[in-house]
PDB file of C-alpha atoms in Angstrom:
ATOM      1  CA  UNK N 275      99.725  87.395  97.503  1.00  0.00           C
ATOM      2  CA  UNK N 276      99.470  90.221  99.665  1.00  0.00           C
ATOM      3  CA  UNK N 277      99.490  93.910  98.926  1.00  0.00           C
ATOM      4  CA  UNK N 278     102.943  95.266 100.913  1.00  0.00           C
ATOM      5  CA  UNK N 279     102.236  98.373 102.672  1.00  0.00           C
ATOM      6  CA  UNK N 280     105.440 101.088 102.193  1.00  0.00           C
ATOM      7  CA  UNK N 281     107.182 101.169 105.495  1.00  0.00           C
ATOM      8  CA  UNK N 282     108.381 105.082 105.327  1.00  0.00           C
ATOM      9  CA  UNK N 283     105.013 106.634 106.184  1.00  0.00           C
ATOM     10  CA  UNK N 284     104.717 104.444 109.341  1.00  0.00           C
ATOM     11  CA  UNK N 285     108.441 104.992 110.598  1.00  0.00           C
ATOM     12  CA  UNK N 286     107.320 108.662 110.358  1.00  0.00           C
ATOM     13  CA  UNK N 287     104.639 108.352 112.580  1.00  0.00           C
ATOM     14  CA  UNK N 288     106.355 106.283 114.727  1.00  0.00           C
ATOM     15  CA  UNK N 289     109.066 109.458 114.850  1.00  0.00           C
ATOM     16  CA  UNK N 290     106.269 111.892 115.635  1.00  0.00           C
ATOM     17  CA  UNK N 291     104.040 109.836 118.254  1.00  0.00           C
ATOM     18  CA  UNK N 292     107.327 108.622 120.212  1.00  0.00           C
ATOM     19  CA  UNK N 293     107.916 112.421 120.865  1.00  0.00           C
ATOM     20  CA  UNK N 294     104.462 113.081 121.868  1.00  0.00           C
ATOM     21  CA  UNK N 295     104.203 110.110 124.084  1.00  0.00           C
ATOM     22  CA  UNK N 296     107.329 111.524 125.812  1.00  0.00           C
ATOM     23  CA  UNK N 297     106.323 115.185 126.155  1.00  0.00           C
ATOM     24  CA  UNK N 298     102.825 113.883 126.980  1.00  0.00           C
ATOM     25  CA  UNK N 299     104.655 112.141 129.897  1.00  0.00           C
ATOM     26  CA  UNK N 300     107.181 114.961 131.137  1.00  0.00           C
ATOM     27  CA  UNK N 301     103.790 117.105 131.629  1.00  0.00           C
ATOM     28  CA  UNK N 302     102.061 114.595 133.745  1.00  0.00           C
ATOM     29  CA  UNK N 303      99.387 114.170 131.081  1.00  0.00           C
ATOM     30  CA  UNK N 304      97.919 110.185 130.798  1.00  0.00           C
ATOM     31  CA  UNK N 305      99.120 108.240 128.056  1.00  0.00           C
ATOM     32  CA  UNK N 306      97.359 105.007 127.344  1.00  0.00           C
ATOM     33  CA  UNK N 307      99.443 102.032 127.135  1.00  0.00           C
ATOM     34  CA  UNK N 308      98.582  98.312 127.742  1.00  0.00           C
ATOM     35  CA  UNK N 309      99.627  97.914 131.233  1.00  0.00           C
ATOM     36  CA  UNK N 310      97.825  96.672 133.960  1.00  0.00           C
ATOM     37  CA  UNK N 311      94.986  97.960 135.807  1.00  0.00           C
ATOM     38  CA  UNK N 312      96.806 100.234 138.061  1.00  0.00           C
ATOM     39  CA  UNK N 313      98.746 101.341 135.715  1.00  0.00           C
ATOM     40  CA  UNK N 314     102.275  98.948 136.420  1.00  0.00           C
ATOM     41  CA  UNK N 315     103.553  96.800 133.572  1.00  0.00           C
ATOM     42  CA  UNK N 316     103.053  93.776 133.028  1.00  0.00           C
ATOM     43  CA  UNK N 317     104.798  90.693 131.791  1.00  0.00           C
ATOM     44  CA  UNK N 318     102.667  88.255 131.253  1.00  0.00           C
ATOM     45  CA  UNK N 319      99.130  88.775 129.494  1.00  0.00           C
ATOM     46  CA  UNK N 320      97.491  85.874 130.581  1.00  0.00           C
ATOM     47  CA  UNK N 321      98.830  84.960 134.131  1.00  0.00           C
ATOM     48  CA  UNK N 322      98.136  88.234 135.187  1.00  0.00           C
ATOM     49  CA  UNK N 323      94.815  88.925 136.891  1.00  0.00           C
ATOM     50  CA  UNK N 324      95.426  92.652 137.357  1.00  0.00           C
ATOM     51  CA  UNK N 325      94.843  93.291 133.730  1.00  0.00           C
ATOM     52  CA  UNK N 326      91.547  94.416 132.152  1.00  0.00           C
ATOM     53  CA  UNK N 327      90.353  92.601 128.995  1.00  0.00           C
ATOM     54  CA  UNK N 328      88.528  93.939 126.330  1.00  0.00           C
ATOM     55  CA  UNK N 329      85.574  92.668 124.356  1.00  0.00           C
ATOM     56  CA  UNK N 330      87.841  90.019 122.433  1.00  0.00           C
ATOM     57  CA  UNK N 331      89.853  88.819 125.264  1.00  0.00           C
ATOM     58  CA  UNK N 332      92.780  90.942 124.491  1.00  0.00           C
ATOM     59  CA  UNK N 333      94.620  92.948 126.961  1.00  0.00           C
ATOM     60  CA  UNK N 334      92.672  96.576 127.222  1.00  0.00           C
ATOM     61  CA  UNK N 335      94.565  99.875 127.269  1.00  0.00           C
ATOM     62  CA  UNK N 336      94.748 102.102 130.514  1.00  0.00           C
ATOM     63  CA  UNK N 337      95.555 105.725 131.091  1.00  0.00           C
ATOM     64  CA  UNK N 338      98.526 106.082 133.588  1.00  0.00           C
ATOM     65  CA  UNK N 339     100.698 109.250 134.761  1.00  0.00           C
ATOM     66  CA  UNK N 340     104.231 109.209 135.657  1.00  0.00           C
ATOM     67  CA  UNK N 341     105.101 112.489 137.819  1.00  0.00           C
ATOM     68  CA  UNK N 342     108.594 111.738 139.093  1.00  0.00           C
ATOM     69  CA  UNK N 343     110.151 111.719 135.415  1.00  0.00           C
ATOM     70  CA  UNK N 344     113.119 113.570 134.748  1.00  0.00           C
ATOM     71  CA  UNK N 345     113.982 115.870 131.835  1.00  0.00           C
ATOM     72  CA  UNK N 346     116.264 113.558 130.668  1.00  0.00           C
ATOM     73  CA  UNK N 347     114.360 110.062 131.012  1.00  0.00           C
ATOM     74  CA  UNK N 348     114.486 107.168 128.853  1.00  0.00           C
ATOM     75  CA  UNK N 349     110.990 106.233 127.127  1.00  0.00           C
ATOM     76  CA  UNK N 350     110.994 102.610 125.868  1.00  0.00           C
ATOM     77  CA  UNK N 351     108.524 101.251 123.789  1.00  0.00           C
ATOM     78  CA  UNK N 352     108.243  98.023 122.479  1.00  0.00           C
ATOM     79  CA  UNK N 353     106.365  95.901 119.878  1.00  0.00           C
ATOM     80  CA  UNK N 354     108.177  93.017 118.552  1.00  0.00           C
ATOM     81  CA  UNK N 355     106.588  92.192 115.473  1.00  0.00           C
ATOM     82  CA  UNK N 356     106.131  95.263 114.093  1.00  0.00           C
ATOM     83  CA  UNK N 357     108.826  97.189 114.611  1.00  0.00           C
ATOM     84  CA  UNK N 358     110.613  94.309 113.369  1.00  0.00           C
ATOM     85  CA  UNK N 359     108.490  94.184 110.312  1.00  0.00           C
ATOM     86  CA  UNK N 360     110.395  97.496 109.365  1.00  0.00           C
ATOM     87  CA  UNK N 361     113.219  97.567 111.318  1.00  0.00           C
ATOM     88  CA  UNK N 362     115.368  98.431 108.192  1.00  0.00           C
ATOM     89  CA  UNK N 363     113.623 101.747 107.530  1.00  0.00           C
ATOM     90  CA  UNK N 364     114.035 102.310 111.552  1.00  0.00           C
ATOM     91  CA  UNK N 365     117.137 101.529 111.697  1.00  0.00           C
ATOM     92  CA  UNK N 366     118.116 104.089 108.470  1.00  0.00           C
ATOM     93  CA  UNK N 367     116.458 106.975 110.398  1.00  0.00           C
ATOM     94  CA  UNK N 368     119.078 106.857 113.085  1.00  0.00           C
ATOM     95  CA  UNK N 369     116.458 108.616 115.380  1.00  0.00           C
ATOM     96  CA  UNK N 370     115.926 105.554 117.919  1.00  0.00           C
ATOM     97  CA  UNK N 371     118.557 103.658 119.926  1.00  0.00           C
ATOM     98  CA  UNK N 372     116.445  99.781 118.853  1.00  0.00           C
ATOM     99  CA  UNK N 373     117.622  96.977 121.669  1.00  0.00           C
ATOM    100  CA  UNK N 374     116.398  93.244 120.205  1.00  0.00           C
ATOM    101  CA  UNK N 375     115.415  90.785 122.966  1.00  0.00           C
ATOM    102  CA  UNK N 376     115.359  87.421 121.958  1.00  0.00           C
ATOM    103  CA  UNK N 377     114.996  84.547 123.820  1.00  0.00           C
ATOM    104  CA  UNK N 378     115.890  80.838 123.025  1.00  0.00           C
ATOM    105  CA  UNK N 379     113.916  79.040 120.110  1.00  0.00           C
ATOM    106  CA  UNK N 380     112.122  76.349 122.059  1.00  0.00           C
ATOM    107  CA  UNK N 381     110.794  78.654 124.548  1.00  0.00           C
ATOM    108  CA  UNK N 382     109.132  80.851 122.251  1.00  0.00           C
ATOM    109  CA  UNK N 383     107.810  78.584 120.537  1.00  0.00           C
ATOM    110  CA  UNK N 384     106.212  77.226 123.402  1.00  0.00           C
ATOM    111  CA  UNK N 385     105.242  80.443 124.366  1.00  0.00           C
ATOM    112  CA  UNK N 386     103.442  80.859 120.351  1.00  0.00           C
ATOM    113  CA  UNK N 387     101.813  78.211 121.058  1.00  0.00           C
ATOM    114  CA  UNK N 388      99.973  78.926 124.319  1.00  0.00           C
ATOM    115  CA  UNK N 389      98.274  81.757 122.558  1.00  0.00           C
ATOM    116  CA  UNK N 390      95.262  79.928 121.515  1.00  0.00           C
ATOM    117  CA  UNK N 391      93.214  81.912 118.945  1.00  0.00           C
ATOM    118  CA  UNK N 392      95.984  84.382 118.591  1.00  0.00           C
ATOM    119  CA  UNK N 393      97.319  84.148 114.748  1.00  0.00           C
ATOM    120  CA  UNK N 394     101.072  83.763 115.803  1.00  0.00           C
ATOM    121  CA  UNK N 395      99.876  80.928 117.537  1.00  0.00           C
ATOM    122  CA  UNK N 396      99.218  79.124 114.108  1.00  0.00           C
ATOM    123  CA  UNK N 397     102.551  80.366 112.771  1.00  0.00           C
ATOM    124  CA  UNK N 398     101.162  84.110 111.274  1.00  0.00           C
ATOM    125  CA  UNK N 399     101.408  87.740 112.019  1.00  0.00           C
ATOM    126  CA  UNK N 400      99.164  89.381 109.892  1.00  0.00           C
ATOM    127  CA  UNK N 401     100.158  93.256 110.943  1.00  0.00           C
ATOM    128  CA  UNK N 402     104.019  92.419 110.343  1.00  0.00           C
ATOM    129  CA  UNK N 403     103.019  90.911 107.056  1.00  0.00           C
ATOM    130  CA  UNK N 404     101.099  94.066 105.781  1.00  0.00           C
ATOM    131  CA  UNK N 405     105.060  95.707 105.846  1.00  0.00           C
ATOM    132  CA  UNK N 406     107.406  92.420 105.520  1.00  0.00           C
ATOM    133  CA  UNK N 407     107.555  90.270 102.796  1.00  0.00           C
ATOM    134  CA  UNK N 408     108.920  87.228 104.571  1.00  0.00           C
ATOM    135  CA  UNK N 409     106.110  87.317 107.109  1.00  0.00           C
ATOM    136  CA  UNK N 410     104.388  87.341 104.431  1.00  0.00           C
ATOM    137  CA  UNK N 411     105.677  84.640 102.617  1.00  0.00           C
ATOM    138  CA  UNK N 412     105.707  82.191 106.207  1.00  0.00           C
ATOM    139  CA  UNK N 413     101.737  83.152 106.627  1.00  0.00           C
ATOM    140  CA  UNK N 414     100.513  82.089 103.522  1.00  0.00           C
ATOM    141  CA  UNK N 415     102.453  78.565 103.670  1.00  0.00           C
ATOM    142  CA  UNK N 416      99.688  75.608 104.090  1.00  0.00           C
ATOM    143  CA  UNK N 417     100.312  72.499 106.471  1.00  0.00           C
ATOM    144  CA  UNK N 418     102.099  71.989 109.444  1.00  0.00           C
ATOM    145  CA  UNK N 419     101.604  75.705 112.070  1.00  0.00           C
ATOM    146  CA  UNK N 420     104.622  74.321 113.481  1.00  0.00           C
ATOM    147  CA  UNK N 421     106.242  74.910 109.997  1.00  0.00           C
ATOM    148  CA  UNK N 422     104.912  78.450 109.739  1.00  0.00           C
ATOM    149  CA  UNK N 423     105.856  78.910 113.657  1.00  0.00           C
ATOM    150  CA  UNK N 424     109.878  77.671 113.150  1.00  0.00           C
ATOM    151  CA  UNK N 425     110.442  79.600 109.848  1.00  0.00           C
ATOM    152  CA  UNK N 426     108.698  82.952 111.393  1.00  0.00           C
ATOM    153  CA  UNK N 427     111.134  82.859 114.435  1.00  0.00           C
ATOM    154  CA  UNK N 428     113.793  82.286 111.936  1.00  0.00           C
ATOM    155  CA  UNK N 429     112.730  85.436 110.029  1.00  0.00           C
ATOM    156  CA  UNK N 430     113.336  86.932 113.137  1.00  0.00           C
ATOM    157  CA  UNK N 431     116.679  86.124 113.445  1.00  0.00           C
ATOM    158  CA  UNK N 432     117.747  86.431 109.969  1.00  0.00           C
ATOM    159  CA  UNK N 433     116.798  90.293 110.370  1.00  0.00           C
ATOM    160  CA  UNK N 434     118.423  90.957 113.200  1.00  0.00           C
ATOM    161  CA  UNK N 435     121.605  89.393 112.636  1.00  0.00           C
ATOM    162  CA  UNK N 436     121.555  90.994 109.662  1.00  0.00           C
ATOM    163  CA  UNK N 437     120.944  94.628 110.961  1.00  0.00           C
ATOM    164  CA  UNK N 438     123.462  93.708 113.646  1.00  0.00           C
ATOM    165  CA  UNK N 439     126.200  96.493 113.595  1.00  0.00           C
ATOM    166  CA  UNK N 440     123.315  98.937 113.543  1.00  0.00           C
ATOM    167  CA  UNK N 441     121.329  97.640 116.763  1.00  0.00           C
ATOM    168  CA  UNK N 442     121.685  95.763 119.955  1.00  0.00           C
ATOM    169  CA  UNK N 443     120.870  92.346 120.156  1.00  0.00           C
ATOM    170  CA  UNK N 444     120.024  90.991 123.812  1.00  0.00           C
ATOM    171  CA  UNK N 445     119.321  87.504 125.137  1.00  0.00           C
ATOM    172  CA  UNK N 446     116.304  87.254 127.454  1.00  0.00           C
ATOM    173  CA  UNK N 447     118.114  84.391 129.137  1.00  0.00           C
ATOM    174  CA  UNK N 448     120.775  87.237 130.039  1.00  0.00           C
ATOM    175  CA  UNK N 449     118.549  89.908 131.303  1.00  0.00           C
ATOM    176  CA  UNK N 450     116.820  87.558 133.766  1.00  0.00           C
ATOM    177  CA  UNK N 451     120.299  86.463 134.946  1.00  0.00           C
ATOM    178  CA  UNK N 452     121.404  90.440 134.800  1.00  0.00           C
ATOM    179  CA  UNK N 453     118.620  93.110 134.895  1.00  0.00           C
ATOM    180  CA  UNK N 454     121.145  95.819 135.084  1.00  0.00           C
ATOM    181  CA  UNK N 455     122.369  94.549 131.385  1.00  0.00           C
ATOM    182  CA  UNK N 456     119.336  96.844 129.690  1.00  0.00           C
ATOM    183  CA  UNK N 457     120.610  99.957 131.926  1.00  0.00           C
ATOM    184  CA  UNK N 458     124.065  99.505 131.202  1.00  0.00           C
ATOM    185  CA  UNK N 459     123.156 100.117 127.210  1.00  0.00           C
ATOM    186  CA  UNK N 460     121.279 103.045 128.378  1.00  0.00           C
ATOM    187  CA  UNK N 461     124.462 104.313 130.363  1.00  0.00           C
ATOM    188  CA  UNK N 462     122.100 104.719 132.858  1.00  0.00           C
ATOM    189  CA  UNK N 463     122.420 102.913 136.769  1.00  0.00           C
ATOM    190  CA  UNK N 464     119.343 102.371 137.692  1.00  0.00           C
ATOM    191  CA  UNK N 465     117.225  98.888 138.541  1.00  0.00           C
ATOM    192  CA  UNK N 466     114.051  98.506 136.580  1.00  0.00           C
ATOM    193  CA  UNK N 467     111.040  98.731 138.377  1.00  0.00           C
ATOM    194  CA  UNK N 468     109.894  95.499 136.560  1.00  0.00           C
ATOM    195  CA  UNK N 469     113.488  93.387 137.576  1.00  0.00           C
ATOM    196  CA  UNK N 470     111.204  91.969 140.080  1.00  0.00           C
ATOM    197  CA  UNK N 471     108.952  90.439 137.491  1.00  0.00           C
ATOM    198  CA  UNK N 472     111.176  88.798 135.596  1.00  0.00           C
ATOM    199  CA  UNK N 473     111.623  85.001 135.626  1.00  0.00           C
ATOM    200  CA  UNK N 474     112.489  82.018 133.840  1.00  0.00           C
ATOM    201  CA  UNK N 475     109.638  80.548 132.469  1.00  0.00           C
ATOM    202  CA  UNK N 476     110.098  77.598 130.863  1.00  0.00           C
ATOM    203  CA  UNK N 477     108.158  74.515 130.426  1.00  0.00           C
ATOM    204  CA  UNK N 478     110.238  70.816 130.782  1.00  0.00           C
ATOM    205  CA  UNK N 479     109.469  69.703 126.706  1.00  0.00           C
ATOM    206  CA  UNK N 480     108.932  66.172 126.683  1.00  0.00           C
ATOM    207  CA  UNK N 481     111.503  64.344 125.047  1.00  0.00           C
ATOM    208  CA  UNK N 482     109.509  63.635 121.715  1.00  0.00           C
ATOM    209  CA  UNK N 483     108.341  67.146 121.738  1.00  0.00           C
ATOM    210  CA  UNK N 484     112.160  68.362 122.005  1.00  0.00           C
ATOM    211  CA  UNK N 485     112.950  66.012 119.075  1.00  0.00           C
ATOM    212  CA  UNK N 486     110.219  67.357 116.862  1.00  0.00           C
ATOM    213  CA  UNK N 487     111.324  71.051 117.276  1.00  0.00           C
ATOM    214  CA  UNK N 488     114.873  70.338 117.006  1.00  0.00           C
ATOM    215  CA  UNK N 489     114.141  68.877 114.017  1.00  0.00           C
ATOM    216  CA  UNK N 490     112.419  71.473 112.677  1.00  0.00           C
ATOM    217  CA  UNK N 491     114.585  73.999 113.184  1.00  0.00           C
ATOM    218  CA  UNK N 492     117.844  71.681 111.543  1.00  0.00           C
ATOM    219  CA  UNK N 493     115.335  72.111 108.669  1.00  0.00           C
ATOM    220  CA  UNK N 494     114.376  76.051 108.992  1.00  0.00           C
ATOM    221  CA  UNK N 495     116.581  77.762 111.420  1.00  0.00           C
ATOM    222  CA  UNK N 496     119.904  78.782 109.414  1.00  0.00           C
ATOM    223  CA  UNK N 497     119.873  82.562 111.356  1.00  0.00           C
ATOM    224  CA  UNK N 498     118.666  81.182 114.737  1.00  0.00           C
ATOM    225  CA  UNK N 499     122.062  78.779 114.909  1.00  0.00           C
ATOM    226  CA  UNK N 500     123.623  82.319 114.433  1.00  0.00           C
ATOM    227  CA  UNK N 501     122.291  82.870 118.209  1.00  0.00           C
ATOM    228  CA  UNK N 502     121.456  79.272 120.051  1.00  0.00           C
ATOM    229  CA  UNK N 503     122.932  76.120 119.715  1.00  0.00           C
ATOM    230  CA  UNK N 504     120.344  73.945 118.852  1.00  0.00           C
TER     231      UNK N 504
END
Protein backbone atom coordinates (compact mmCIF):
# COMPACT_ATOMS: atom_id res chain seq x y z
CA UNK A 1 0.00 0.00 0.00
CA UNK A 2 0.97 3.42 0.27
CA UNK A 3 3.62 5.08 2.36
CA UNK A 4 1.40 7.63 4.87
CA UNK A 5 3.01 10.89 5.10
CA UNK A 6 2.92 12.29 9.08
CA UNK A 7 0.38 15.03 9.11
CA UNK A 8 2.17 17.33 11.99
CA UNK A 9 4.89 18.82 9.78
CA UNK A 10 2.26 19.97 7.20
CA UNK A 11 -0.31 21.46 9.83
CA UNK A 12 2.82 23.45 10.82
CA UNK A 13 3.32 24.91 7.68
CA UNK A 14 -0.04 25.42 7.14
CA UNK A 15 0.20 27.57 10.71
CA UNK A 16 3.14 29.56 9.39
CA UNK A 17 2.07 30.28 5.60
CA UNK A 18 -1.65 31.23 6.76
CA UNK A 19 0.08 34.09 8.78
CA UNK A 20 2.22 35.14 6.00
CA UNK A 21 -0.49 35.08 3.47
CA UNK A 22 -2.35 37.44 5.86
CA UNK A 23 0.44 39.90 6.70
CA UNK A 24 1.45 39.61 3.02
CA UNK A 25 -2.12 40.94 2.40
CA UNK A 26 -2.50 43.74 5.21
CA UNK A 27 0.77 45.29 3.41
CA UNK A 28 -0.68 45.37 -0.01
CA UNK A 29 1.95 42.89 -1.19
CA UNK A 30 0.48 40.17 -4.13
CA UNK A 31 -0.26 36.87 -3.00
CA UNK A 32 -0.87 34.26 -5.63
CA UNK A 33 -3.97 32.37 -5.36
CA UNK A 34 -6.05 30.55 -8.06
CA UNK A 35 -8.53 33.12 -8.88
CA UNK A 36 -9.41 34.44 -11.99
CA UNK A 37 -7.64 36.57 -14.33
CA UNK A 38 -8.37 39.82 -12.75
CA UNK A 39 -7.84 38.72 -9.75
CA UNK A 40 -11.89 37.97 -8.46
CA UNK A 41 -12.77 34.46 -7.33
CA UNK A 42 -14.12 32.16 -8.95
CA UNK A 43 -16.60 29.38 -8.57
CA UNK A 44 -16.55 27.38 -11.17
CA UNK A 45 -13.20 26.15 -12.94
CA UNK A 46 -14.49 25.18 -16.05
CA UNK A 47 -17.51 27.49 -16.91
CA UNK A 48 -15.49 30.29 -16.31
CA UNK A 49 -13.73 31.92 -19.25
CA UNK A 50 -11.97 34.59 -17.18
CA UNK A 51 -9.56 32.08 -15.83
CA UNK A 52 -6.06 31.37 -17.20
CA UNK A 53 -5.03 27.72 -17.70
CA UNK A 54 -1.83 26.35 -17.37
CA UNK A 55 0.13 23.88 -19.46
CA UNK A 56 -2.11 20.84 -18.19
CA UNK A 57 -5.41 22.44 -18.37
CA UNK A 58 -5.57 23.24 -14.76
CA UNK A 59 -6.58 26.50 -13.39
CA UNK A 60 -3.18 28.83 -13.26
CA UNK A 61 -2.31 30.96 -10.23
CA UNK A 62 -2.49 34.89 -10.35
CA UNK A 63 -0.97 37.59 -8.22
CA UNK A 64 -3.75 39.91 -6.77
CA UNK A 65 -3.65 42.86 -4.05
CA UNK A 66 -6.31 43.69 -1.70
CA UNK A 67 -5.76 47.44 -0.34
CA UNK A 68 -9.01 48.14 1.49
CA UNK A 69 -8.35 45.28 4.19
CA UNK A 70 -8.75 46.01 7.66
CA UNK A 71 -6.53 45.14 10.63
CA UNK A 72 -8.90 42.90 11.76
CA UNK A 73 -10.06 40.96 8.47
CA UNK A 74 -10.99 37.50 8.06
CA UNK A 75 -8.60 35.41 5.61
CA UNK A 76 -10.32 32.21 4.39
CA UNK A 77 -8.68 29.63 2.68
CA UNK A 78 -9.94 26.61 1.45
CA UNK A 79 -8.93 23.18 0.04
CA UNK A 80 -11.29 20.45 0.60
CA UNK A 81 -9.42 17.44 0.24
CA UNK A 82 -6.57 18.20 1.93
CA UNK A 83 -7.29 19.90 4.73
CA UNK A 84 -9.67 17.24 5.24
CA UNK A 85 -7.03 14.65 4.79
CA UNK A 86 -5.71 16.00 8.25
CA UNK A 87 -8.33 17.71 9.67
CA UNK A 88 -7.73 15.85 13.03
CA UNK A 89 -4.24 17.27 13.55
CA UNK A 90 -5.96 20.81 12.48
CA UNK A 91 -8.47 20.59 14.45
CA UNK A 92 -6.02 19.63 17.77
CA UNK A 93 -4.02 22.84 17.08
CA UNK A 94 -6.96 25.01 17.95
CA UNK A 95 -5.23 27.79 15.82
CA UNK A 96 -7.98 27.91 12.89
CA UNK A 97 -11.74 28.46 13.20
CA UNK A 98 -12.37 25.16 10.14
CA UNK A 99 -16.15 25.73 8.55
CA UNK A 100 -17.08 22.25 6.40
CA UNK A 101 -19.26 22.89 3.33
CA UNK A 102 -20.89 20.05 2.08
CA UNK A 103 -23.31 19.75 -0.35
CA UNK A 104 -25.86 16.90 -1.11
CA UNK A 105 -24.43 13.42 -2.30
CA UNK A 106 -25.88 13.25 -5.79
CA UNK A 107 -24.71 16.57 -6.73
CA UNK A 108 -21.24 16.01 -6.02
CA UNK A 109 -21.06 13.22 -7.43
CA UNK A 110 -22.20 14.59 -10.50
CA UNK A 111 -20.00 17.28 -10.10
CA UNK A 112 -16.79 14.27 -9.64
CA UNK A 113 -17.75 13.15 -12.47
CA UNK A 114 -17.61 16.09 -14.89
CA UNK A 115 -13.96 16.35 -14.13
CA UNK A 116 -12.74 14.28 -16.91
CA UNK A 117 -9.04 13.37 -16.49
CA UNK A 118 -9.07 14.71 -13.01
CA UNK A 119 -8.32 11.58 -10.51
CA UNK A 120 -11.41 12.34 -8.22
CA UNK A 121 -13.22 11.94 -11.22
CA UNK A 122 -12.40 8.09 -11.19
CA UNK A 123 -13.11 7.93 -7.46
CA UNK A 124 -9.20 8.97 -6.12
CA UNK A 125 -7.40 11.78 -4.49
CA UNK A 126 -3.99 11.00 -4.57
CA UNK A 127 -2.64 14.23 -2.37
CA UNK A 128 -5.34 13.41 0.47
CA UNK A 129 -4.17 9.85 0.32
CA UNK A 130 -0.40 10.68 0.87
CA UNK A 131 -1.89 11.90 4.70
CA UNK A 132 -5.29 9.73 5.07
CA UNK A 133 -5.51 6.27 5.27
CA UNK A 134 -9.10 5.89 4.14
CA UNK A 135 -8.41 7.83 0.96
CA UNK A 136 -6.10 5.65 0.74
CA UNK A 137 -7.80 2.62 1.19
CA UNK A 138 -10.99 3.98 -1.44
CA UNK A 139 -8.07 4.73 -4.23
CA UNK A 140 -6.56 1.57 -4.41
CA UNK A 141 -10.08 -0.38 -4.66
CA UNK A 142 -10.39 -1.96 -8.40
CA UNK A 143 -13.82 -1.94 -10.39
CA UNK A 144 -16.61 0.18 -10.47
CA UNK A 145 -15.14 4.50 -10.14
CA UNK A 146 -18.56 4.90 -9.05
CA UNK A 147 -17.63 2.57 -6.08
CA UNK A 148 -14.44 4.46 -5.31
CA UNK A 149 -16.52 7.89 -5.96
CA UNK A 150 -19.61 6.90 -3.23
CA UNK A 151 -17.25 5.48 -0.51
CA UNK A 152 -14.74 8.68 -0.89
CA UNK A 153 -17.71 11.13 -0.29
CA UNK A 154 -18.62 8.91 2.52
CA UNK A 155 -15.10 9.28 3.99
CA UNK A 156 -15.94 12.68 3.90
CA UNK A 157 -18.70 12.57 5.98
CA UNK A 158 -17.60 10.05 8.38
CA UNK A 159 -14.75 12.68 9.34
CA UNK A 160 -16.63 15.39 9.75
CA UNK A 161 -19.37 14.13 11.70
CA UNK A 162 -16.99 12.74 13.65
CA UNK A 163 -14.90 15.96 14.39
CA UNK A 164 -18.28 17.63 14.79
CA UNK A 165 -18.22 19.40 18.28
CA UNK A 166 -14.84 20.73 17.24
CA UNK A 167 -15.86 22.41 13.75
CA UNK A 168 -18.71 23.81 11.81
CA UNK A 169 -20.44 21.85 9.46
CA UNK A 170 -22.42 23.89 6.65
CA UNK A 171 -24.77 22.78 3.89
CA UNK A 172 -24.07 24.34 0.48
CA UNK A 173 -27.78 24.00 -0.19
CA UNK A 174 -28.07 26.56 2.87
CA UNK A 175 -25.55 29.10 1.91
CA UNK A 176 -27.06 29.54 -1.57
CA UNK A 177 -30.47 29.96 0.11
CA UNK A 178 -28.60 32.31 2.94
CA UNK A 179 -25.20 33.89 2.03
CA UNK A 180 -25.17 35.80 5.21
CA UNK A 181 -25.07 32.15 7.07
CA UNK A 182 -20.94 32.08 6.51
CA UNK A 183 -20.79 35.80 8.08
CA UNK A 184 -22.93 35.09 10.84
CA UNK A 185 -20.17 32.27 12.07
CA UNK A 186 -17.66 34.90 11.54
CA UNK A 187 -19.77 37.37 13.80
CA UNK A 188 -19.15 39.50 11.14
CA UNK A 189 -22.25 41.51 8.91
CA UNK A 190 -21.07 41.78 5.89
CA UNK A 191 -22.32 40.24 2.23
CA UNK A 192 -19.67 38.32 0.39
CA UNK A 193 -18.44 39.76 -2.57
CA UNK A 194 -18.94 36.30 -4.27
CA UNK A 195 -23.00 35.97 -2.92
CA UNK A 196 -23.58 36.99 -6.40
CA UNK A 197 -21.96 33.92 -7.81
CA UNK A 198 -23.54 31.51 -6.10
CA UNK A 199 -26.23 29.24 -7.59
CA UNK A 200 -27.85 26.05 -7.62
CA UNK A 201 -26.36 23.94 -9.97
CA UNK A 202 -27.79 20.89 -10.37
CA UNK A 203 -28.32 18.59 -13.18
CA UNK A 204 -32.12 16.71 -13.49
CA UNK A 205 -30.50 12.77 -12.95
CA UNK A 206 -32.38 10.58 -15.05
CA UNK A 207 -34.41 8.28 -13.26
CA UNK A 208 -32.10 5.12 -13.78
CA UNK A 209 -29.16 7.23 -13.01
CA UNK A 210 -30.92 8.34 -9.57
CA UNK A 211 -31.58 4.62 -8.89
CA UNK A 212 -28.01 3.57 -9.45
CA UNK A 213 -26.56 6.20 -6.99
CA UNK A 214 -29.13 5.70 -4.47
CA UNK A 215 -28.24 2.41 -4.51
CA UNK A 216 -24.91 2.86 -4.05
CA UNK A 217 -24.91 4.89 -1.36
CA UNK A 218 -27.69 2.32 0.72
CA UNK A 219 -24.53 0.20 0.17
CA UNK A 220 -21.59 2.81 1.18
CA UNK A 221 -23.00 5.87 2.72
CA UNK A 222 -23.54 5.04 6.60
CA UNK A 223 -22.01 8.88 7.60
CA UNK A 224 -23.65 10.67 4.61
CA UNK A 225 -27.39 9.48 6.02
CA UNK A 226 -25.92 11.33 9.12
CA UNK A 227 -26.44 14.60 6.81
CA UNK A 228 -29.02 13.83 3.67
CA UNK A 229 -31.78 11.71 3.44
CA UNK A 230 -31.13 9.59 0.75
Amino acid sequence: GQQIKKPLPLCKWLVGDFAWRRAQLLEQRSIKDWRAADGRPFMDAIKDTGIVNDAEGKPATVSFTRPDLMNDFTLAMKHHALYTAVLPELVRFNHFRIIAVIRHPLDTIQSWQSLKGRAIAKGKLPQAAKFWNEAARISLLEGDPLDRMVQMYDAFCQRYYELRDAIEIVKFEDVVKDPMLVSRLFDVDIRPRAAAMLEQRQRILRRDEADALKAKFKQYGTFTRHFYDI
